[in-house]
Amino acid sequence: MEKFIRIILLVLSLTLMTGCDLFRYHPYENVDNVPMQLTEKNAKIIEQLGIGRDTLRFAFISDTQRNYDDTRKAVNFLNNHPELDFVLHGGDLTDFGLSEEYRWMTKELNRLQHPWLTVIGNHDFLGTGEHQYQTIFGPYNYSLNIGHLHLVCLNTNSREQEYSVPVPDFQFLEDDIKDVLRINEQNPDSITHTVFMMHACPGDEQFNNNVAIPFMIYVRQYPGLEKESPVLSAEDIASWYISDADREAIIGTFRYGFIINGHKHRHELIQALNDNCLFYGIPHIAERECYFFTITPDGFTYEVKYF
């Protein structure tokens, strides 16, 4: 009997030694077996596909945390729309910043047949989530040029970082504006449209609202968002497939630029600080709602899609 027990213990020991990958020492340990630096990889693909293009189409989703079944349905739905060029995700991929959450959600979103980009959400900062985000995706703030469109992706989660670092990062924005202006000086009208993607927008509790007005001053320096930029009229959006409330919110906003954000978990279109700059807030993924945007030389169009 004693010999039998020793054999069992030996087998268990060998199993533990060879199967250590099956065990997690801590729920916040660093992720593994996940593609790294996805932002840089997908940004290069998206920039390349924009070369020489006048029209771009992209979908926007957000706040997929914990909703794996709904996210799977969203991915399947978006994969059935080959006309899309890319997909944007407004943050909160995870609920607690857990390594398993990052692994599961990234695996699900990587089923997209379109290149995709995201920003960090306030829930993604929890635990060691901010470091895992940097490992899997890369920098919190980045931008890219897609044809005539300049896409700015920002970390706006000031509260989650206890206001200890500059959020939004004005130095990043200042440098980015200089780069865009330099491009347009060398090749006039190379960049005519600007879209911002962020998790929390001015007015949210996560945003540092002490700097909301300076933030909008920076925003208003981008092509398509300047003070004298053309705005949308009722005639411009007469054919858009949207609600009357959305139509009322959109009239009088900038024609060549806008901001998309998540976090509030509800559909919301607001003109921030009376600046004619439109913020598109999107529900969390469990509402089975996504936004489709089409960028054209004349401006853009917008549609709510349900899946």
PDB file of C-alpha atoms in Angstrom:
ATOM      1  CA  MET A   1       0.000   0.000   0.000  1.00  0.00           C
ATOM      2  CA  GLU A   2       2.829   2.363   0.903  1.00  0.00           C
ATOM      3  CA  LYS A   3       4.493   1.613  -2.450  1.00  0.00           C
ATOM      4  CA  PHE A   4       1.260   2.392  -4.284  1.00  0.00           C
ATOM      5  CA  ILE A   5       0.914   5.757  -2.492  1.00  0.00           C
ATOM      6  CA  ARG A   6       4.483   6.645  -3.441  1.00  0.00           C
ATOM      7  CA  ILE A   7       3.737   5.891  -7.099  1.00  0.00           C
ATOM      8  CA  ILE A   8       0.624   8.085  -6.985  1.00  0.00           C
ATOM      9  CA  LEU A   9       2.589  10.940  -5.399  1.00  0.00           C
ATOM     10  CA  LEU A  10       5.327  10.583  -8.030  1.00  0.00           C
ATOM     11  CA  VAL A  11       2.803  10.717 -10.864  1.00  0.00           C
ATOM     12  CA  LEU A  12       1.156  13.811  -9.353  1.00  0.00           C
ATOM     13  CA  SER A  13       4.527  15.499  -8.938  1.00  0.00           C
ATOM     14  CA  LEU A  14       5.476  14.833 -12.553  1.00  0.00           C
ATOM     15  CA  THR A  15       2.097  16.133 -13.690  1.00  0.00           C
ATOM     16  CA  LEU A  16       2.574  19.350 -11.752  1.00  0.00           C
ATOM     17  CA  MET A  17       6.099  19.801 -13.089  1.00  0.00           C
ATOM     18  CA  THR A  18       5.114  19.272 -16.737  1.00  0.00           C
ATOM     19  CA  GLY A  19       1.757  21.039 -16.588  1.00  0.00           C
ATOM     20  CA  CYS A  20       2.671  24.248 -14.836  1.00  0.00           C
ATOM     21  CA  ASP A  21       1.188  26.265 -17.699  1.00  0.00           C
ATOM     22  CA  LEU A  22      -2.226  25.023 -16.624  1.00  0.00           C
ATOM     23  CA  PHE A  23      -2.014  27.003 -13.373  1.00  0.00           C
ATOM     24  CA  ARG A  24      -2.205  30.721 -12.753  1.00  0.00           C
ATOM     25  CA  TYR A  25      -0.252  32.016  -9.791  1.00  0.00           C
ATOM     26  CA  HIS A  26      -2.179  35.286  -9.666  1.00  0.00           C
ATOM     27  CA  PRO A  27      -5.188  36.640 -11.591  1.00  0.00           C
ATOM     28  CA  TYR A  28      -3.212  39.760 -12.524  1.00  0.00           C
ATOM     29  CA  GLU A  29      -0.093  38.013 -13.812  1.00  0.00           C
ATOM     30  CA  ASN A  30       1.175  39.098 -17.214  1.00  0.00           C
ATOM     31  CA  VAL A  31      -0.590  37.710 -20.259  1.00  0.00           C
ATOM     32  CA  ASP A  32       0.968  35.109 -22.493  1.00  0.00           C
ATOM     33  CA  ASN A  33      -0.016  33.326 -25.705  1.00  0.00           C
ATOM     34  CA  VAL A  34      -1.561  36.580 -26.948  1.00  0.00           C
ATOM     35  CA  PRO A  35      -0.365  38.504 -30.035  1.00  0.00           C
ATOM     36  CA  MET A  36       1.672  41.504 -28.888  1.00  0.00           C
ATOM     37  CA  GLN A  37       1.743  45.134 -30.066  1.00  0.00           C
ATOM     38  CA  LEU A  38      -1.512  44.764 -31.982  1.00  0.00           C
ATOM     39  CA  THR A  39      -1.976  48.516 -32.363  1.00  0.00           C
ATOM     40  CA  GLU A  40       1.173  49.000 -34.412  1.00  0.00           C
ATOM     41  CA  LYS A  41       0.476  45.943 -36.573  1.00  0.00           C
ATOM     42  CA  ASN A  42      -3.137  46.875 -37.350  1.00  0.00           C
ATOM     43  CA  ALA A  43      -2.396  50.591 -37.743  1.00  0.00           C
ATOM     44  CA  LYS A  44       0.095  49.801 -40.504  1.00  0.00           C
ATOM     45  CA  ILE A  45      -2.494  47.683 -42.313  1.00  0.00           C
ATOM     46  CA  ILE A  46      -5.155  50.403 -42.003  1.00  0.00           C
ATOM     47  CA  GLU A  47      -2.816  53.166 -43.182  1.00  0.00           C
ATOM     48  CA  GLN A  48      -1.823  51.073 -46.173  1.00  0.00           C
ATOM     49  CA  LEU A  49      -5.407  50.407 -47.234  1.00  0.00           C
ATOM     50  CA  GLY A  50      -6.138  54.142 -47.087  1.00  0.00           C
ATOM     51  CA  ILE A  51      -3.580  55.056 -49.739  1.00  0.00           C
ATOM     52  CA  GLY A  52      -5.335  56.657 -52.718  1.00  0.00           C
ATOM     53  CA  ARG A  53      -8.798  56.125 -51.228  1.00  0.00           C
ATOM     54  CA  ASP A  54     -11.497  58.827 -51.295  1.00  0.00           C
ATOM     55  CA  THR A  55     -14.057  56.822 -49.312  1.00  0.00           C
ATOM     56  CA  LEU A  56     -13.521  54.888 -46.071  1.00  0.00           C
ATOM     57  CA  ARG A  57     -15.975  52.808 -44.057  1.00  0.00           C
ATOM     58  CA  PHE A  58     -15.559  51.736 -40.450  1.00  0.00           C
ATOM     59  CA  ALA A  59     -17.628  50.364 -37.592  1.00  0.00           C
ATOM     60  CA  PHE A  60     -17.494  51.448 -33.960  1.00  0.00           C
ATOM     61  CA  ILE A  61     -18.205  49.263 -30.913  1.00  0.00           C
ATOM     62  CA  SER A  62     -17.292  49.644 -27.253  1.00  0.00           C
ATOM     63  CA  ASP A  63     -17.478  48.312 -23.691  1.00  0.00           C
ATOM     64  CA  THR A  64     -17.400  44.600 -24.406  1.00  0.00           C
ATOM     65  CA  GLN A  65     -16.270  43.648 -20.884  1.00  0.00           C
ATOM     66  CA  ARG A  66     -17.723  40.327 -19.677  1.00  0.00           C
ATOM     67  CA  ASN A  67     -20.067  40.152 -22.671  1.00  0.00           C
ATOM     68  CA  TYR A  68     -18.288  37.416 -24.605  1.00  0.00           C
ATOM     69  CA  ASP A  69     -21.393  35.980 -26.260  1.00  0.00           C
ATOM     70  CA  ASP A  70     -22.531  39.420 -27.422  1.00  0.00           C
ATOM     71  CA  THR A  71     -19.030  40.232 -28.615  1.00  0.00           C
ATOM     72  CA  ARG A  72     -18.956  36.979 -30.594  1.00  0.00           C
ATOM     73  CA  LYS A  73     -22.242  37.921 -32.244  1.00  0.00           C
ATOM     74  CA  ALA A  74     -20.896  41.398 -32.993  1.00  0.00           C
ATOM     75  CA  VAL A  75     -17.780  39.934 -34.604  1.00  0.00           C
ATOM     76  CA  ASN A  76     -19.893  37.573 -36.710  1.00  0.00           C
ATOM     77  CA  PHE A  77     -22.129  40.472 -37.747  1.00  0.00           C
ATOM     78  CA  LEU A  78     -19.189  42.704 -38.705  1.00  0.00           C
ATOM     79  CA  ASN A  79     -17.545  39.863 -40.612  1.00  0.00           C
ATOM     80  CA  ASN A  80     -20.672  39.741 -42.760  1.00  0.00           C
ATOM     81  CA  HIS A  81     -19.993  43.313 -43.882  1.00  0.00           C
ATOM     82  CA  PRO A  82     -17.042  43.077 -46.269  1.00  0.00           C
ATOM     83  CA  GLU A  83     -17.535  46.722 -47.251  1.00  0.00           C
ATOM     84  CA  LEU A  84     -15.976  47.767 -43.932  1.00  0.00           C
ATOM     85  CA  ASP A  85     -12.335  48.805 -44.048  1.00  0.00           C
ATOM     86  CA  PHE A  86     -11.665  48.576 -40.315  1.00  0.00           C
ATOM     87  CA  VAL A  87     -13.278  48.410 -36.865  1.00  0.00           C
ATOM     88  CA  LEU A  88     -12.739  50.675 -33.852  1.00  0.00           C
ATOM     89  CA  HIS A  89     -13.278  49.673 -30.210  1.00  0.00           C
ATOM     90  CA  GLY A  90     -13.845  52.385 -27.594  1.00  0.00           C
ATOM     91  CA  GLY A  91     -12.252  50.637 -24.604  1.00  0.00           C
ATOM     92  CA  ASP A  92     -13.241  48.563 -21.569  1.00  0.00           C
ATOM     93  CA  LEU A  93     -12.240  45.279 -23.105  1.00  0.00           C
ATOM     94  CA  THR A  94     -12.071  43.905 -19.550  1.00  0.00           C
ATOM     95  CA  ASP A  95     -14.042  44.354 -16.347  1.00  0.00           C
ATOM     96  CA  PHE A  96     -11.240  43.927 -13.792  1.00  0.00           C
ATOM     97  CA  GLY A  97      -8.064  44.140 -15.884  1.00  0.00           C
ATOM     98  CA  LEU A  98      -7.511  40.396 -15.421  1.00  0.00           C
ATOM     99  CA  SER A  99      -5.044  38.604 -17.674  1.00  0.00           C
ATOM    100  CA  GLU A 100      -7.689  36.006 -18.565  1.00  0.00           C
ATOM    101  CA  GLU A 101     -10.127  38.747 -19.560  1.00  0.00           C
ATOM    102  CA  TYR A 102      -7.543  40.301 -21.843  1.00  0.00           C
ATOM    103  CA  ARG A 103      -6.745  36.893 -23.313  1.00  0.00           C
ATOM    104  CA  TRP A 104     -10.359  35.909 -23.922  1.00  0.00           C
ATOM    105  CA  MET A 105     -11.469  39.257 -25.329  1.00  0.00           C
ATOM    106  CA  THR A 106      -8.435  39.682 -27.564  1.00  0.00           C
ATOM    107  CA  LYS A 107      -8.914  36.172 -28.916  1.00  0.00           C
ATOM    108  CA  GLU A 108     -12.551  36.966 -29.715  1.00  0.00           C
ATOM    109  CA  LEU A 109     -11.848  40.296 -31.388  1.00  0.00           C
ATOM    110  CA  ASN A 110      -8.981  38.819 -33.381  1.00  0.00           C
ATOM    111  CA  ARG A 111     -11.618  36.778 -35.232  1.00  0.00           C
ATOM    112  CA  LEU A 112     -12.529  40.007 -37.010  1.00  0.00           C
ATOM    113  CA  GLN A 113     -11.790  39.808 -40.713  1.00  0.00           C
ATOM    114  CA  HIS A 114     -11.073  43.540 -40.623  1.00  0.00           C
ATOM    115  CA  PRO A 115      -8.086  45.209 -38.938  1.00  0.00           C
ATOM    116  CA  TRP A 116      -9.135  46.750 -35.651  1.00  0.00           C
ATOM    117  CA  LEU A 117      -7.900  49.299 -33.124  1.00  0.00           C
ATOM    118  CA  THR A 118      -8.846  50.151 -29.568  1.00  0.00           C
ATOM    119  CA  VAL A 119      -8.165  52.604 -26.751  1.00  0.00           C
ATOM    120  CA  ILE A 120      -7.785  51.816 -23.075  1.00  0.00           C
ATOM    121  CA  GLY A 121     -10.908  52.060 -20.889  1.00  0.00           C
ATOM    122  CA  ASN A 122     -11.109  52.823 -17.179  1.00  0.00           C
ATOM    123  CA  HIS A 123     -11.821  49.167 -16.327  1.00  0.00           C
ATOM    124  CA  ASP A 124      -8.784  48.104 -18.334  1.00  0.00           C
ATOM    125  CA  PHE A 125      -6.588  50.002 -15.839  1.00  0.00           C
ATOM    126  CA  LEU A 126      -7.649  47.913 -12.832  1.00  0.00           C
ATOM    127  CA  GLY A 127      -5.051  45.720 -11.141  1.00  0.00           C
ATOM    128  CA  THR A 128      -2.101  45.435 -13.487  1.00  0.00           C
ATOM    129  CA  GLY A 129      -4.360  45.859 -16.505  1.00  0.00           C
ATOM    130  CA  GLU A 130      -2.621  49.009 -17.710  1.00  0.00           C
ATOM    131  CA  HIS A 131       0.665  47.126 -18.117  1.00  0.00           C
ATOM    132  CA  GLN A 132      -1.042  44.247 -19.858  1.00  0.00           C
ATOM    133  CA  TYR A 133      -2.740  46.674 -22.227  1.00  0.00           C
ATOM    134  CA  GLN A 134       0.648  48.165 -23.126  1.00  0.00           C
ATOM    135  CA  THR A 135       2.069  44.693 -23.722  1.00  0.00           C
ATOM    136  CA  ILE A 136      -0.784  43.494 -25.934  1.00  0.00           C
ATOM    137  CA  PHE A 137      -1.677  46.723 -27.728  1.00  0.00           C
ATOM    138  CA  GLY A 138       0.990  49.361 -27.170  1.00  0.00           C
ATOM    139  CA  PRO A 139       0.866  53.098 -26.314  1.00  0.00           C
ATOM    140  CA  TYR A 140      -2.180  54.749 -24.764  1.00  0.00           C
ATOM    141  CA  ASN A 141      -2.084  57.640 -27.237  1.00  0.00           C
ATOM    142  CA  TYR A 142      -1.468  57.297 -30.941  1.00  0.00           C
ATOM    143  CA  SER A 143      -2.638  58.589 -34.308  1.00  0.00           C
ATOM    144  CA  LEU A 144      -2.565  57.528 -37.940  1.00  0.00           C
ATOM    145  CA  ASN A 145      -3.399  58.899 -41.376  1.00  0.00           C
ATOM    146  CA  ILE A 146      -5.854  56.898 -43.466  1.00  0.00           C
ATOM    147  CA  GLY A 147      -6.148  58.565 -46.809  1.00  0.00           C
ATOM    148  CA  HIS A 148      -7.507  62.067 -46.087  1.00  0.00           C
ATOM    149  CA  LEU A 149      -8.605  61.030 -42.577  1.00  0.00           C
ATOM    150  CA  HIS A 150      -6.520  61.679 -39.465  1.00  0.00           C
ATOM    151  CA  LEU A 151      -7.525  59.315 -36.638  1.00  0.00           C
ATOM    152  CA  VAL A 152      -6.540  60.321 -33.089  1.00  0.00           C
ATOM    153  CA  CYS A 153      -6.840  57.672 -30.341  1.00  0.00           C
ATOM    154  CA  LEU A 154      -6.534  58.969 -26.778  1.00  0.00           C
ATOM    155  CA  ASN A 155      -6.413  57.826 -23.182  1.00  0.00           C
ATOM    156  CA  THR A 156      -8.895  60.033 -21.307  1.00  0.00           C
ATOM    157  CA  ASN A 157      -9.197  58.061 -18.046  1.00  0.00           C
ATOM    158  CA  SER A 158      -7.892  60.698 -15.622  1.00  0.00           C
ATOM    159  CA  ARG A 159      -9.760  59.489 -12.561  1.00  0.00           C
ATOM    160  CA  GLU A 160      -8.508  55.913 -12.842  1.00  0.00           C
ATOM    161  CA  GLN A 161      -4.939  57.244 -12.807  1.00  0.00           C
ATOM    162  CA  GLU A 162      -5.772  59.483  -9.835  1.00  0.00           C
ATOM    163  CA  TYR A 163      -4.914  62.603 -11.824  1.00  0.00           C
ATOM    164  CA  SER A 164      -1.235  61.760 -11.246  1.00  0.00           C
ATOM    165  CA  VAL A 165      -0.207  61.975 -14.916  1.00  0.00           C
ATOM    166  CA  PRO A 166      -1.256  64.334 -17.735  1.00  0.00           C
ATOM    167  CA  VAL A 167      -4.530  62.935 -19.073  1.00  0.00           C
ATOM    168  CA  PRO A 168      -5.416  63.943 -21.720  1.00  0.00           C
ATOM    169  CA  ASP A 169      -1.808  64.243 -22.806  1.00  0.00           C
ATOM    170  CA  PHE A 170      -1.561  67.787 -24.181  1.00  0.00           C
ATOM    171  CA  GLN A 171       2.058  67.309 -25.224  1.00  0.00           C
ATOM    172  CA  PHE A 172       1.004  64.404 -27.420  1.00  0.00           C
ATOM    173  CA  LEU A 173      -1.768  66.527 -28.946  1.00  0.00           C
ATOM    174  CA  GLU A 174       0.537  69.485 -29.542  1.00  0.00           C
ATOM    175  CA  ASP A 175       3.129  67.316 -31.292  1.00  0.00           C
ATOM    176  CA  ASP A 176       0.418  65.558 -33.295  1.00  0.00           C
ATOM    177  CA  ILE A 177      -1.088  68.851 -34.481  1.00  0.00           C
ATOM    178  CA  LYS A 178       2.345  70.026 -35.624  1.00  0.00           C
ATOM    179  CA  ASP A 179       2.800  66.809 -37.615  1.00  0.00           C
ATOM    180  CA  VAL A 180      -0.575  67.220 -39.324  1.00  0.00           C
ATOM    181  CA  LEU A 181       0.075  70.880 -40.148  1.00  0.00           C
ATOM    182  CA  ARG A 182       3.495  69.977 -41.549  1.00  0.00           C
ATOM    183  CA  ILE A 183       1.946  67.351 -43.830  1.00  0.00           C
ATOM    184  CA  ASN A 184      -0.646  69.822 -45.107  1.00  0.00           C
ATOM    185  CA  GLU A 185       2.000  72.497 -45.655  1.00  0.00           C
ATOM    186  CA  GLN A 186       4.023  70.129 -47.821  1.00  0.00           C
ATOM    187  CA  ASN A 187       0.972  68.717 -49.630  1.00  0.00           C
ATOM    188  CA  PRO A 188      -2.062  71.016 -49.238  1.00  0.00           C
ATOM    189  CA  ASP A 189      -5.327  69.298 -48.266  1.00  0.00           C
ATOM    190  CA  SER A 190      -3.621  65.937 -47.743  1.00  0.00           C
ATOM    191  CA  ILE A 191      -5.565  65.647 -44.478  1.00  0.00           C
ATOM    192  CA  THR A 192      -9.067  67.132 -44.522  1.00  0.00           C
ATOM    193  CA  HIS A 193     -10.988  65.039 -41.953  1.00  0.00           C
ATOM    194  CA  THR A 194     -10.314  64.259 -38.284  1.00  0.00           C
ATOM    195  CA  VAL A 195     -11.926  61.651 -36.044  1.00  0.00           C
ATOM    196  CA  PHE A 196     -11.102  61.324 -32.338  1.00  0.00           C
ATOM    197  CA  MET A 197     -11.658  58.054 -30.469  1.00  0.00           C
ATOM    198  CA  MET A 198     -11.613  58.006 -26.662  1.00  0.00           C
ATOM    199  CA  HIS A 199     -13.247  56.108 -23.841  1.00  0.00           C
ATOM    200  CA  ALA A 200     -14.483  58.953 -21.631  1.00  0.00           C
ATOM    201  CA  CYS A 201     -15.479  62.341 -23.025  1.00  0.00           C
ATOM    202  CA  PRO A 202     -15.711  65.788 -21.392  1.00  0.00           C
ATOM    203  CA  GLY A 203     -18.459  65.741 -18.802  1.00  0.00           C
ATOM    204  CA  ASP A 204     -17.812  62.116 -17.786  1.00  0.00           C
ATOM    205  CA  GLU A 205     -16.598  61.451 -14.243  1.00  0.00           C
ATOM    206  CA  GLN A 206     -13.492  59.750 -15.664  1.00  0.00           C
ATOM    207  CA  PHE A 207     -12.478  62.831 -17.647  1.00  0.00           C
ATOM    208  CA  ASN A 208     -10.468  65.587 -15.981  1.00  0.00           C
ATOM    209  CA  ASN A 209     -13.122  68.236 -16.482  1.00  0.00           C
ATOM    210  CA  ASN A 210     -10.821  70.933 -15.080  1.00  0.00           C
ATOM    211  CA  VAL A 211      -9.101  70.829 -18.466  1.00  0.00           C
ATOM    212  CA  ALA A 212     -12.152  70.235 -20.654  1.00  0.00           C
ATOM    213  CA  ILE A 213     -12.022  73.696 -22.227  1.00  0.00           C
ATOM    214  CA  PRO A 214      -8.260  73.589 -23.006  1.00  0.00           C
ATOM    215  CA  PHE A 215      -8.803  70.116 -24.401  1.00  0.00           C
ATOM    216  CA  MET A 216     -11.420  71.385 -26.829  1.00  0.00           C
ATOM    217  CA  ILE A 217      -9.072  74.207 -27.865  1.00  0.00           C
ATOM    218  CA  TYR A 218      -6.578  71.545 -28.973  1.00  0.00           C
ATOM    219  CA  VAL A 219      -9.304  69.520 -30.684  1.00  0.00           C
ATOM    220  CA  ARG A 220     -10.403  72.588 -32.648  1.00  0.00           C
ATOM    221  CA  GLN A 221      -6.950  72.895 -34.263  1.00  0.00           C
ATOM    222  CA  TYR A 222      -7.327  69.700 -36.304  1.00  0.00           C
ATOM    223  CA  PRO A 223      -8.423  69.696 -39.974  1.00  0.00           C
ATOM    224  CA  GLY A 224     -12.202  69.581 -40.240  1.00  0.00           C
ATOM    225  CA  LEU A 225     -12.661  70.742 -36.648  1.00  0.00           C
ATOM    226  CA  GLU A 226     -11.365  74.296 -36.898  1.00  0.00           C
ATOM    227  CA  LYS A 227     -13.589  77.171 -35.842  1.00  0.00           C
ATOM    228  CA  GLU A 228     -14.594  78.107 -39.384  1.00  0.00           C
ATOM    229  CA  SER A 229     -15.055  74.563 -40.679  1.00  0.00           C
ATOM    230  CA  PRO A 230     -18.288  73.841 -42.609  1.00  0.00           C
ATOM    231  CA  VAL A 231     -21.187  72.382 -40.651  1.00  0.00           C
ATOM    232  CA  LEU A 232     -23.946  69.922 -41.564  1.00  0.00           C
ATOM    233  CA  SER A 233     -27.376  71.213 -42.534  1.00  0.00           C
ATOM    234  CA  ALA A 234     -30.760  69.488 -42.428  1.00  0.00           C
ATOM    235  CA  GLU A 235     -30.501  68.915 -46.174  1.00  0.00           C
ATOM    236  CA  ASP A 236     -27.104  67.244 -45.810  1.00  0.00           C
ATOM    237  CA  ILE A 237     -28.460  64.541 -43.515  1.00  0.00           C
ATOM    238  CA  ALA A 238     -31.951  64.192 -44.986  1.00  0.00           C
ATOM    239  CA  SER A 239     -31.193  60.695 -46.289  1.00  0.00           C
ATOM    240  CA  TRP A 240     -29.448  59.409 -43.163  1.00  0.00           C
ATOM    241  CA  TYR A 241     -31.110  56.419 -41.517  1.00  0.00           C
ATOM    242  CA  ILE A 242     -31.276  57.889 -37.993  1.00  0.00           C
ATOM    243  CA  SER A 243     -33.824  58.947 -35.387  1.00  0.00           C
ATOM    244  CA  ASP A 244     -35.325  62.426 -35.160  1.00  0.00           C
ATOM    245  CA  ALA A 245     -33.417  63.017 -31.915  1.00  0.00           C
ATOM    246  CA  ASP A 246     -30.120  62.114 -33.581  1.00  0.00           C
ATOM    247  CA  ARG A 247     -30.974  64.300 -36.531  1.00  0.00           C
ATOM    248  CA  GLU A 248     -31.574  67.282 -34.260  1.00  0.00           C
ATOM    249  CA  ALA A 249     -28.270  66.688 -32.443  1.00  0.00           C
ATOM    250  CA  ILE A 250     -26.255  66.439 -35.670  1.00  0.00           C
ATOM    251  CA  ILE A 251     -27.548  69.542 -37.470  1.00  0.00           C
ATOM    252  CA  GLY A 252     -25.032  72.360 -37.111  1.00  0.00           C
ATOM    253  CA  THR A 253     -22.065  70.148 -36.198  1.00  0.00           C
ATOM    254  CA  PHE A 254     -18.817  69.925 -38.102  1.00  0.00           C
ATOM    255  CA  ARG A 255     -18.971  68.362 -41.529  1.00  0.00           C
ATOM    256  CA  TYR A 256     -15.456  66.912 -41.634  1.00  0.00           C
ATOM    257  CA  GLY A 257     -14.809  65.754 -38.087  1.00  0.00           C
ATOM    258  CA  PHE A 258     -16.333  64.278 -34.952  1.00  0.00           C
ATOM    259  CA  ILE A 259     -15.524  62.337 -31.770  1.00  0.00           C
ATOM    260  CA  ILE A 260     -16.572  58.801 -30.818  1.00  0.00           C
ATOM    261  CA  ASN A 261     -16.568  57.549 -27.227  1.00  0.00           C
ATOM    262  CA  GLY A 262     -17.803  54.748 -25.008  1.00  0.00           C
ATOM    263  CA  HIS A 263     -18.023  54.481 -21.221  1.00  0.00           C
ATOM    264  CA  LYS A 264     -21.567  55.720 -20.583  1.00  0.00           C
ATOM    265  CA  HIS A 265     -23.141  52.479 -21.854  1.00  0.00           C
ATOM    266  CA  ARG A 266     -25.898  54.311 -23.670  1.00  0.00           C
ATOM    267  CA  HIS A 267     -26.634  55.887 -27.021  1.00  0.00           C
ATOM    268  CA  GLU A 268     -25.917  59.594 -26.771  1.00  0.00           C
ATOM    269  CA  LEU A 269     -25.164  62.357 -29.258  1.00  0.00           C
ATOM    270  CA  ILE A 270     -24.065  65.648 -27.719  1.00  0.00           C
ATOM    271  CA  GLN A 271     -22.478  68.877 -28.879  1.00  0.00           C
ATOM    272  CA  ALA A 272     -19.684  69.358 -26.369  1.00  0.00           C
ATOM    273  CA  LEU A 273     -19.282  72.791 -24.830  1.00  0.00           C
ATOM    274  CA  ASN A 274     -21.341  74.358 -27.650  1.00  0.00           C
ATOM    275  CA  ASP A 275     -18.363  73.978 -29.953  1.00  0.00           C
ATOM    276  CA  ASN A 276     -20.257  72.430 -32.881  1.00  0.00           C
ATOM    277  CA  CYS A 277     -18.175  69.323 -32.228  1.00  0.00           C
ATOM    278  CA  LEU A 278     -20.301  66.197 -32.091  1.00  0.00           C
ATOM    279  CA  PHE A 279     -19.617  63.373 -29.631  1.00  0.00           C
ATOM    280  CA  TYR A 280     -21.075  59.982 -30.549  1.00  0.00           C
ATOM    281  CA  GLY A 281     -21.548  57.943 -27.372  1.00  0.00           C
ATOM    282  CA  ILE A 282     -22.299  54.272 -27.949  1.00  0.00           C
ATOM    283  CA  PRO A 283     -24.032  51.686 -25.716  1.00  0.00           C
ATOM    284  CA  HIS A 284     -22.162  48.697 -24.305  1.00  0.00           C
ATOM    285  CA  ILE A 285     -22.081  45.668 -26.571  1.00  0.00           C
ATOM    286  CA  ALA A 286     -24.933  43.871 -24.773  1.00  0.00           C
ATOM    287  CA  GLU A 287     -27.325  46.362 -26.367  1.00  0.00           C
ATOM    288  CA  ARG A 288     -26.407  44.741 -29.722  1.00  0.00           C
ATOM    289  CA  GLU A 289     -25.783  48.133 -31.317  1.00  0.00           C
ATOM    290  CA  CYS A 290     -22.888  49.396 -33.412  1.00  0.00           C
ATOM    291  CA  TYR A 291     -22.246  52.475 -35.506  1.00  0.00           C
ATOM    292  CA  PHE A 292     -21.246  52.515 -39.159  1.00  0.00           C
ATOM    293  CA  PHE A 293     -19.450  55.589 -40.489  1.00  0.00           C
ATOM    294  CA  THR A 294     -18.614  56.369 -44.099  1.00  0.00           C
ATOM    295  CA  ILE A 295     -15.999  59.054 -44.705  1.00  0.00           C
ATOM    296  CA  THR A 296     -16.321  60.771 -48.098  1.00  0.00           C
ATOM    297  CA  PRO A 297     -14.715  63.831 -49.719  1.00  0.00           C
ATOM    298  CA  ASP A 298     -17.951  65.733 -48.961  1.00  0.00           C
ATOM    299  CA  GLY A 299     -17.979  64.837 -45.266  1.00  0.00           C
ATOM    300  CA  PHE A 300     -19.354  61.687 -43.645  1.00  0.00           C
ATOM    301  CA  THR A 301     -22.515  59.689 -43.081  1.00  0.00           C
ATOM    302  CA  TYR A 302     -23.597  57.737 -40.013  1.00  0.00           C
ATOM    303  CA  GLU A 303     -25.923  54.825 -39.364  1.00  0.00           C
ATOM    304  CA  VAL A 304     -26.925  52.767 -36.327  1.00  0.00           C
ATOM    305  CA  LYS A 305     -26.817  49.025 -36.951  1.00  0.00           C
ATOM    306  CA  TYR A 306     -28.369  46.311 -34.785  1.00  0.00           C
ATOM    307  CA  PHE A 307     -27.310  42.663 -34.657  1.00  0.00           C
TER     308      PHE A 307
END
